[in-house]
PDB file of C-alpha atoms in Angstrom:
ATOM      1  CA  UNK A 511      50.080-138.262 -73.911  1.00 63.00           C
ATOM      2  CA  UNK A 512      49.782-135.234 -71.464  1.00 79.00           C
ATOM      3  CA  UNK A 513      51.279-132.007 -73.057  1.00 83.00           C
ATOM      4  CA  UNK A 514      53.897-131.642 -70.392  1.00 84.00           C
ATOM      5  CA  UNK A 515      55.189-135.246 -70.695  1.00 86.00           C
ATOM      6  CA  UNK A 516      55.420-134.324 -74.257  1.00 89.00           C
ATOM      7  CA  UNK A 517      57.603-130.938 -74.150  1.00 90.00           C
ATOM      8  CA  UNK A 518      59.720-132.770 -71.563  1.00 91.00           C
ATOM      9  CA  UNK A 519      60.174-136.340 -73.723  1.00 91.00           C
ATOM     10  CA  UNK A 520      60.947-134.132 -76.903  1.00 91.00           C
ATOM     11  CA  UNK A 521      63.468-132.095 -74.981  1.00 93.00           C
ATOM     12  CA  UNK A 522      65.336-135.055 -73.551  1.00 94.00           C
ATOM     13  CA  UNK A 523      65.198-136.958 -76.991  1.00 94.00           C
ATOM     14  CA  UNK A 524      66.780-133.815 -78.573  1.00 93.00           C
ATOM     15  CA  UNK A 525      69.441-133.535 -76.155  1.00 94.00           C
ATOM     16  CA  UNK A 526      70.149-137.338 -76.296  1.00 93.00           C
ATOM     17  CA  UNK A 527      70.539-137.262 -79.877  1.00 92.00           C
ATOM     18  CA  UNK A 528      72.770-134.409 -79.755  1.00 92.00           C
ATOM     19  CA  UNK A 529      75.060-135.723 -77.280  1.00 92.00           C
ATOM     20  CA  UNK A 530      74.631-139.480 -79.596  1.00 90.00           C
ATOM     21  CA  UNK A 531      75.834-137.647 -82.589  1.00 89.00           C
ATOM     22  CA  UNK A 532      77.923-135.285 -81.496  1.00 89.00           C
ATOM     23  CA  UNK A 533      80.296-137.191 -78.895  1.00 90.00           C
ATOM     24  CA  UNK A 534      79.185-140.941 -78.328  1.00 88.00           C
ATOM     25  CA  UNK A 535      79.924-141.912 -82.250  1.00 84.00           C
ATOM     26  CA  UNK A 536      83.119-139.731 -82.810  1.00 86.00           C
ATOM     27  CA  UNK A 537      84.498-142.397 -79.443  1.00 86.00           C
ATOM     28  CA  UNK A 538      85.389-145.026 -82.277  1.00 82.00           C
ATOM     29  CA  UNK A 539      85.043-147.818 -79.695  1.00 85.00           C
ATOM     30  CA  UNK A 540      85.213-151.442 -80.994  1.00 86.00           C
ATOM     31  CA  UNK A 541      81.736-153.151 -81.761  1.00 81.00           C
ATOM     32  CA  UNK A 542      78.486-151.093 -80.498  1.00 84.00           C
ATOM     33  CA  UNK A 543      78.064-147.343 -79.571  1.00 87.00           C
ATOM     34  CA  UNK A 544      76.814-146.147 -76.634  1.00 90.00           C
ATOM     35  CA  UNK A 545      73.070-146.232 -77.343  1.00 92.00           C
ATOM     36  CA  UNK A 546      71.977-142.886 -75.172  1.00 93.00           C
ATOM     37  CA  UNK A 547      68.339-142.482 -77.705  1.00 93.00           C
ATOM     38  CA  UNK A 548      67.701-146.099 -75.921  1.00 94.00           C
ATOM     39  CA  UNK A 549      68.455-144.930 -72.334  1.00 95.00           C
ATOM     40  CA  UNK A 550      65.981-142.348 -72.595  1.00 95.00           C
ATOM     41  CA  UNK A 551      63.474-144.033 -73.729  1.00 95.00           C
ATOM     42  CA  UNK A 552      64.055-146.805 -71.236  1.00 94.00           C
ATOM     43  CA  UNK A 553      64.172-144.576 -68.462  1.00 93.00           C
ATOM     44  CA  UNK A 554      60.716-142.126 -69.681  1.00 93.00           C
ATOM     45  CA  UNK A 555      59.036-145.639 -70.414  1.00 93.00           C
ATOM     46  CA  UNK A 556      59.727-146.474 -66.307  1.00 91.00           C
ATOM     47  CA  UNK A 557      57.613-144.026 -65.244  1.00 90.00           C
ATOM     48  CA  UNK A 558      55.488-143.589 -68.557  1.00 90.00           C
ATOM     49  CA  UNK A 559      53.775-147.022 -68.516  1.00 89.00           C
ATOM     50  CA  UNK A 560      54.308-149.114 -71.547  1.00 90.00           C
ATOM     51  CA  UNK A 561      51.820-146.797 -73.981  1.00 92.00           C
ATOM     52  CA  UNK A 562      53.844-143.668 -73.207  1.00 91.00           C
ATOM     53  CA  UNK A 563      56.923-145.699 -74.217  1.00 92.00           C
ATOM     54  CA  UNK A 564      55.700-146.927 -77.133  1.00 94.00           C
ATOM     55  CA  UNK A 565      54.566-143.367 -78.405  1.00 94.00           C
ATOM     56  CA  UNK A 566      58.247-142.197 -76.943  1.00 94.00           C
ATOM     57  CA  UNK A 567      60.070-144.831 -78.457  1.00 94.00           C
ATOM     58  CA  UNK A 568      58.627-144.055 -81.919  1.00 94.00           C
ATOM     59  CA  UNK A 569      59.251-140.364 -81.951  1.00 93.00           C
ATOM     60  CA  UNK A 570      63.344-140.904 -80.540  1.00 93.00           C
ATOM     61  CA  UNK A 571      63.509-143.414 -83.465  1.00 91.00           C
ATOM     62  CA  UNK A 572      62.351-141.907 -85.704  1.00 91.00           C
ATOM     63  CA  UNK A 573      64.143-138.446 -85.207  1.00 91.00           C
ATOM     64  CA  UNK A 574      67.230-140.608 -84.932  1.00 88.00           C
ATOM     65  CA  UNK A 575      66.231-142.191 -88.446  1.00 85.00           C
ATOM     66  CA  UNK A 576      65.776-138.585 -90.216  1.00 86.00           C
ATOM     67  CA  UNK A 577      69.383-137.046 -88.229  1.00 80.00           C
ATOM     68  CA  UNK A 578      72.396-136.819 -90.237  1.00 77.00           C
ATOM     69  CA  UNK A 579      74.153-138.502 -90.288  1.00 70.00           C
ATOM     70  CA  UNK A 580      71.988-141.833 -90.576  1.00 67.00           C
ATOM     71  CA  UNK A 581      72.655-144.134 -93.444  1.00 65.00           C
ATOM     72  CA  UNK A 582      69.961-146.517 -93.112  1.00 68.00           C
ATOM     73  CA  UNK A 583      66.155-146.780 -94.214  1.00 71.00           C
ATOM     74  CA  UNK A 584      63.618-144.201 -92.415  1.00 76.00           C
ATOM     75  CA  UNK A 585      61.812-145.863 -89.740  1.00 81.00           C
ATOM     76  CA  UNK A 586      63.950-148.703 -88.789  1.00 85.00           C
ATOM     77  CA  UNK A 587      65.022-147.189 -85.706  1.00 88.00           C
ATOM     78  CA  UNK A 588      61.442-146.140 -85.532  1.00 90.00           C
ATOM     79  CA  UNK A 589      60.029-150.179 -85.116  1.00 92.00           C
ATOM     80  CA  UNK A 590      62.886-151.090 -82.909  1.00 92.00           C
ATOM     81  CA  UNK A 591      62.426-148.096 -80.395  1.00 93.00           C
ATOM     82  CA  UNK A 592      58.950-148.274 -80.515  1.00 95.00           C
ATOM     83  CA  UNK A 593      58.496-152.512 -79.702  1.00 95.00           C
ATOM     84  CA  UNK A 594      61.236-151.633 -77.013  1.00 94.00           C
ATOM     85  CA  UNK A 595      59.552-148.903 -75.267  1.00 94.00           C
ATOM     86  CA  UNK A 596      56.226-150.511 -75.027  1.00 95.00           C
ATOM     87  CA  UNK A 597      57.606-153.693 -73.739  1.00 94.00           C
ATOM     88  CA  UNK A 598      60.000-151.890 -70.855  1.00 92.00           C
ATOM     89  CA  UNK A 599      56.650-149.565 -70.283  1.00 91.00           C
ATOM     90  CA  UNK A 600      55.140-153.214 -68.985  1.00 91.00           C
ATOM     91  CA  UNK A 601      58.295-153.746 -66.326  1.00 87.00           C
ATOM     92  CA  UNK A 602      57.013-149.986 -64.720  1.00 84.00           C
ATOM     93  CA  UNK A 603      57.584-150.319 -60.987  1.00 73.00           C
ATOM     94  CA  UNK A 604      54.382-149.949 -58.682  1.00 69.00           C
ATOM     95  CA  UNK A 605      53.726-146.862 -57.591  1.00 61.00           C
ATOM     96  CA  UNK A 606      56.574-145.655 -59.788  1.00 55.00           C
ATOM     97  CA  UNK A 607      59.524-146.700 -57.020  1.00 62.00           C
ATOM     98  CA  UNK A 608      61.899-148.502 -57.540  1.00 63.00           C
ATOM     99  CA  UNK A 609      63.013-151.363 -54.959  1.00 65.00           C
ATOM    100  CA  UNK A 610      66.405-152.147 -55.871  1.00 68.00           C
ATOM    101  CA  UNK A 611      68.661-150.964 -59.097  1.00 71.00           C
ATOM    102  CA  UNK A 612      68.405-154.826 -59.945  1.00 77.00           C
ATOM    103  CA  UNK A 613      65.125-154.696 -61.777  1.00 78.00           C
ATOM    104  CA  UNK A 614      66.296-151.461 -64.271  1.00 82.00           C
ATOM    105  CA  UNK A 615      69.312-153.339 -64.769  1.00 88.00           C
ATOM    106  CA  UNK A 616      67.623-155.889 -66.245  1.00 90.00           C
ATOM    107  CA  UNK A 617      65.838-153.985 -68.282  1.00 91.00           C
ATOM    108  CA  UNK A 618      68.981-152.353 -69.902  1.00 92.00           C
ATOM    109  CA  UNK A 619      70.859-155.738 -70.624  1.00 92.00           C
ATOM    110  CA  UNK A 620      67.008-156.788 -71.932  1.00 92.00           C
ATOM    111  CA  UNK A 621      66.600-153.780 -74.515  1.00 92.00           C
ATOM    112  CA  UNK A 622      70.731-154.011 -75.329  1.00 92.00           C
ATOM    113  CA  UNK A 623      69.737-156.812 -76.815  1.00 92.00           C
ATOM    114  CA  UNK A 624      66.623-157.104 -77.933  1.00 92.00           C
ATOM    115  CA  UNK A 625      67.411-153.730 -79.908  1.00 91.00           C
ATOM    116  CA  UNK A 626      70.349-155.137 -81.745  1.00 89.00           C
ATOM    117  CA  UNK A 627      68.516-158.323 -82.530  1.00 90.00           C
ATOM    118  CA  UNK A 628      65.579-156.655 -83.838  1.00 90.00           C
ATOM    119  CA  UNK A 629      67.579-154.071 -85.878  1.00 86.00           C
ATOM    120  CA  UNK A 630      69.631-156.519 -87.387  1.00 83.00           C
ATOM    121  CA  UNK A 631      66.573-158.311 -88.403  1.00 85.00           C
ATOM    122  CA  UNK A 632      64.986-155.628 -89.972  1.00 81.00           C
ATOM    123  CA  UNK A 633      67.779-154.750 -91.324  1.00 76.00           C
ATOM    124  CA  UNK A 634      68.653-158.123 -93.166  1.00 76.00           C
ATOM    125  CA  UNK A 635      64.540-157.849 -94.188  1.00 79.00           C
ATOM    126  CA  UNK A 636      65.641-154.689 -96.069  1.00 71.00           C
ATOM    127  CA  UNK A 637      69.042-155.566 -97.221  1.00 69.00           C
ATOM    128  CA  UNK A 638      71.272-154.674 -95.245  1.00 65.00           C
ATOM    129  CA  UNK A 639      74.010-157.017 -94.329  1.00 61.00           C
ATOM    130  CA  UNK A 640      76.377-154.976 -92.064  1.00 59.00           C
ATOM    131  CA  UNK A 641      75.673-156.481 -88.626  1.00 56.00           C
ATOM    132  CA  UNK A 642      77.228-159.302 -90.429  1.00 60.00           C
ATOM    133  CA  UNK A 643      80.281-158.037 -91.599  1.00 59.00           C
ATOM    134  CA  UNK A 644      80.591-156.637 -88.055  1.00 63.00           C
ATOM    135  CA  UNK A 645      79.956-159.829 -86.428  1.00 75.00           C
ATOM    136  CA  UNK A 646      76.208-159.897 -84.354  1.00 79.00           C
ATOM    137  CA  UNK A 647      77.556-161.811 -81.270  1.00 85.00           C
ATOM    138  CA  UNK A 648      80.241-158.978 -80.803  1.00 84.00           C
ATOM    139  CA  UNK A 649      77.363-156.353 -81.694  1.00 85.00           C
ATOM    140  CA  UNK A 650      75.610-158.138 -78.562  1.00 89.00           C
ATOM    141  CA  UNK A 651      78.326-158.183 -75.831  1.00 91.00           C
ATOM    142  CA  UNK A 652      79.693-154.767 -76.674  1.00 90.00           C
ATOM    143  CA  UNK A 653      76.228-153.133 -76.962  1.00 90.00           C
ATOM    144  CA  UNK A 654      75.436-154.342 -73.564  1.00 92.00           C
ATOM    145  CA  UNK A 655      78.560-153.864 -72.231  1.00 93.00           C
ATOM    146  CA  UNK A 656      78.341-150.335 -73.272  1.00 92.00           C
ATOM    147  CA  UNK A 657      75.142-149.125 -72.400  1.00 92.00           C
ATOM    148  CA  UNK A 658      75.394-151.644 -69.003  1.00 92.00           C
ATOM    149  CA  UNK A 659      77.703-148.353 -68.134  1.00 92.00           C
ATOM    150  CA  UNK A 660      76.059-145.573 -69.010  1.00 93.00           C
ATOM    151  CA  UNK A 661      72.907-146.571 -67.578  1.00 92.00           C
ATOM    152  CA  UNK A 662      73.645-145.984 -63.749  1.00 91.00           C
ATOM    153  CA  UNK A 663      74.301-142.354 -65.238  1.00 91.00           C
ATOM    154  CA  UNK A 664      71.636-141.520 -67.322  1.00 93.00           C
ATOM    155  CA  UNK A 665      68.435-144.134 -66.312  1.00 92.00           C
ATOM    156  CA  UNK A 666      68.157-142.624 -62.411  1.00 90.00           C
ATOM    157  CA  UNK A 667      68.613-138.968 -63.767  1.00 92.00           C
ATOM    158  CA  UNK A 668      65.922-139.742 -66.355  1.00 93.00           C
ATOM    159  CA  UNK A 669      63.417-141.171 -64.551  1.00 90.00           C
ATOM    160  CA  UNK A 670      63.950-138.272 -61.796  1.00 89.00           C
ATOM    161  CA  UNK A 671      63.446-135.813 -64.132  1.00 91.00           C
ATOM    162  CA  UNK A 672      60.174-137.371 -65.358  1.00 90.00           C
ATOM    163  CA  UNK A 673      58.533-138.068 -61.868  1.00 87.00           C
ATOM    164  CA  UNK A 674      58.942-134.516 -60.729  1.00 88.00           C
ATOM    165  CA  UNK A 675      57.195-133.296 -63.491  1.00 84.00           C
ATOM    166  CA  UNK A 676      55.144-135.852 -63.215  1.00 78.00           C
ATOM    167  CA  UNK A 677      53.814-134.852 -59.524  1.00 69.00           C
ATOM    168  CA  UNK A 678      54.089-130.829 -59.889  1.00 46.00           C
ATOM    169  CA  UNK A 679      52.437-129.433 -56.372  1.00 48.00           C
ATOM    170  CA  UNK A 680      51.066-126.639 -58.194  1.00 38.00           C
ATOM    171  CA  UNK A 681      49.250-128.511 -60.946  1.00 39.00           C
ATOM    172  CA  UNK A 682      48.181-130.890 -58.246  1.00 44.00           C
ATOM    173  CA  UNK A 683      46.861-128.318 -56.159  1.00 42.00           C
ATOM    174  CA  UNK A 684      45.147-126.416 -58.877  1.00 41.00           C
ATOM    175  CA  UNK A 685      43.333-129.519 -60.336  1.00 41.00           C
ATOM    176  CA  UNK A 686      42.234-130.816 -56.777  1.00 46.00           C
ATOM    177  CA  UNK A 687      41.571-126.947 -55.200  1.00 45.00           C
ATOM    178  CA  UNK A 688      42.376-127.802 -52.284  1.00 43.00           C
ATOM    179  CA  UNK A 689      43.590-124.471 -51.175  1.00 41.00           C
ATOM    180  CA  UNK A 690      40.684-122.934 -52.740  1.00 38.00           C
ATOM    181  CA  UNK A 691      38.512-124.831 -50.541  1.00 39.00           C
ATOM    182  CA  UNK A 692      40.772-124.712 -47.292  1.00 38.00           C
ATOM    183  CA  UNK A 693      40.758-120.556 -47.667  1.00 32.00           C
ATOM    184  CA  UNK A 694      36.915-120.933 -48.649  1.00 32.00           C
ATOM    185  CA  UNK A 695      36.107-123.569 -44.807  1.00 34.00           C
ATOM    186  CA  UNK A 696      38.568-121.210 -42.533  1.00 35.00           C
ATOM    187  CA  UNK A 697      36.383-118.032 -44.085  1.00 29.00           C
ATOM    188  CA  UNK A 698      33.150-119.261 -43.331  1.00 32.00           C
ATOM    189  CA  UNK A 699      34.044-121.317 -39.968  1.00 37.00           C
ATOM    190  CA  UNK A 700      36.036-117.969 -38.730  1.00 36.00           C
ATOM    191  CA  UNK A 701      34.482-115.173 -40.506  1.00 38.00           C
ATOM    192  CA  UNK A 702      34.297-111.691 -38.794  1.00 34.00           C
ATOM    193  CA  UNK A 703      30.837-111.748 -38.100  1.00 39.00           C
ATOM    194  CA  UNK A 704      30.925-114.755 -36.456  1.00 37.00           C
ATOM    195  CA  UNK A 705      33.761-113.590 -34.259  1.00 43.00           C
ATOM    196  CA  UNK A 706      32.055-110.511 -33.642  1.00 39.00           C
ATOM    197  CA  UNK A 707      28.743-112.223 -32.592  1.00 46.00           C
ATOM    198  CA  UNK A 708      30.936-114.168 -29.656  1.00 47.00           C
ATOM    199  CA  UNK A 709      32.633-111.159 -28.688  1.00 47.00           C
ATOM    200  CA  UNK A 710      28.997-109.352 -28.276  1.00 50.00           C
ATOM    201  CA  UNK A 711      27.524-112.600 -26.279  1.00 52.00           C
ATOM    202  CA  UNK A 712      30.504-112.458 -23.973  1.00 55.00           C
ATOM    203  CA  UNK A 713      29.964-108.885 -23.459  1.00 56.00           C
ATOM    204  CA  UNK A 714      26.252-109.273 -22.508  1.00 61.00           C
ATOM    205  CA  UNK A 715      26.703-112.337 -20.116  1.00 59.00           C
ATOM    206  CA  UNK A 716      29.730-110.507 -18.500  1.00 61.00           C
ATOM    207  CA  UNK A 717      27.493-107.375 -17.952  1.00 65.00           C
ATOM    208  CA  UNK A 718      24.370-109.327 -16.502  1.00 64.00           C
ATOM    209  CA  UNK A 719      27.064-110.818 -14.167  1.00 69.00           C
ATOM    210  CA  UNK A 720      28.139-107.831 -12.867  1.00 68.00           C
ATOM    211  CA  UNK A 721      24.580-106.407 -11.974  1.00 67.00           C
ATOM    212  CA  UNK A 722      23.580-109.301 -10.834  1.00 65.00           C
ATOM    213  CA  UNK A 723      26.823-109.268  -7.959  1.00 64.00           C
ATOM    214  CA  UNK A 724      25.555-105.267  -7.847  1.00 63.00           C
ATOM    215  CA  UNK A 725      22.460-106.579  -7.315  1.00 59.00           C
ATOM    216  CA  UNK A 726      23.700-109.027  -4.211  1.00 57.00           C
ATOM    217  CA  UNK A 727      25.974-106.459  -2.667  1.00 54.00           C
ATOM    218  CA  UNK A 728      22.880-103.944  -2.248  1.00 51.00           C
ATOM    219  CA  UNK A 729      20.470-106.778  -0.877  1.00 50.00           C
ATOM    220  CA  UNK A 730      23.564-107.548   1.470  1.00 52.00           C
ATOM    221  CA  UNK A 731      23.747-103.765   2.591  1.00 46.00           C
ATOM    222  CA  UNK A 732      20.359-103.375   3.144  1.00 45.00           C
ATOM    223  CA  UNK A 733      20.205-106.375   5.239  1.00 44.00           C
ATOM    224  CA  UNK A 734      22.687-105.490   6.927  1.00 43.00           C
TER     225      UNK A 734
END
């Protein structure tokens, strides 16, 4: 990955998973939480691609596995994040625009889903039973309900974020050099010396013009 997706994934993981910890699991709403580490990754794997995601997804999951206050193996969240990103990464619009809110929807009720499926499965592959004490079909409505919500507030303001830095004018114009080369033409087609060259050829042809009409007038006179 480019170093300024980097900085700019790492910065809106961190702040996701401080706003996760800090407010979404102190709501005590029934079933789910408000999955806000997912969101981001959804909405950096849009415009990402789906190897972006995948690196994107593993590093959110796998900060979200070493935060306090996590109570389950170290690189669960990891897998799940990571399968998740790579496979919304495929869904990227062309061109990076989207045509309707229809298709990211999707993709949110998609990765609601296929995230609590594939944790729970992992999880019963390491032991842990409590998506069954829970309940796994009320895991499933509530976590989509939940982040079916949040999405129209965080996705679009995600993926924003990520295309601008994505097309920066001044990195653009420094790699291409355009204005480099645009100073570099409008030197050498309208240098000085040119300029001065045209002024000096007008100046010649407008004096031989004048003694030639001397010239006339005195042929005239002595004709006359």
């Amino acid at each position: 990955m480019r170093v300024n997706r980097v900085i700019l994934s790492s910065a809106l993981i961190v702040v996701a998973l401080v706003l996760q910890v800090s407010v979404l699991a102190r709501l005590q709403l029934p079933g789910a939480v408000p999955d806000l580490m997912l969101l981001t990754v959804l909405g950096l794997a849009l415009v990402y691609g789906h190897l972006g995601g995948a690196f994107v997804g593993f590093g959110a999951g796998l900060l979200a596995d070493l935060a306090p206050p996590a109570d389950h193996a170290a690189g669960r969240y990891a897998l799940v994040l990571c399968v998740i990103g790579y496979l919304a990464g495929l869904t990227k619009p062309d061109h990076g625009r989207l045509r309707s809110a229809a298709g990211p929807m999707m993709v949110v009720v998609g990765a609601a889903i296929g995230s609590t499926l594939l944790y729970a499965t992992v999880g019963a592959l390491v032991g842990d039973t409590a998506a069954r004490h829970v309940g796994l079909p009320s895991l499933l409505f509530t976590a989509t309900l939940y982040d079916l919500l949040l999405a129209p507030f965080t996705v679009p303001l995600i993926m924003a974020i990520a295309r601008r830095a994505e097309n920066d004018p001044l990195a653009d114009t420094t790699a291409n050099g355009s204005p480099k080369n645009n100073i570099a033409s409008g030197w050498l087609s309208g240098g000085t010396g040119l300029r001065i060259g045209n002024q000096r050829g007008g100046l010649r042809l407008k004096a031989a013009r004048n003694r030639a009409a001397r010239a006339g007038r005195i042929k005239g006179v002595k004709r006359l």
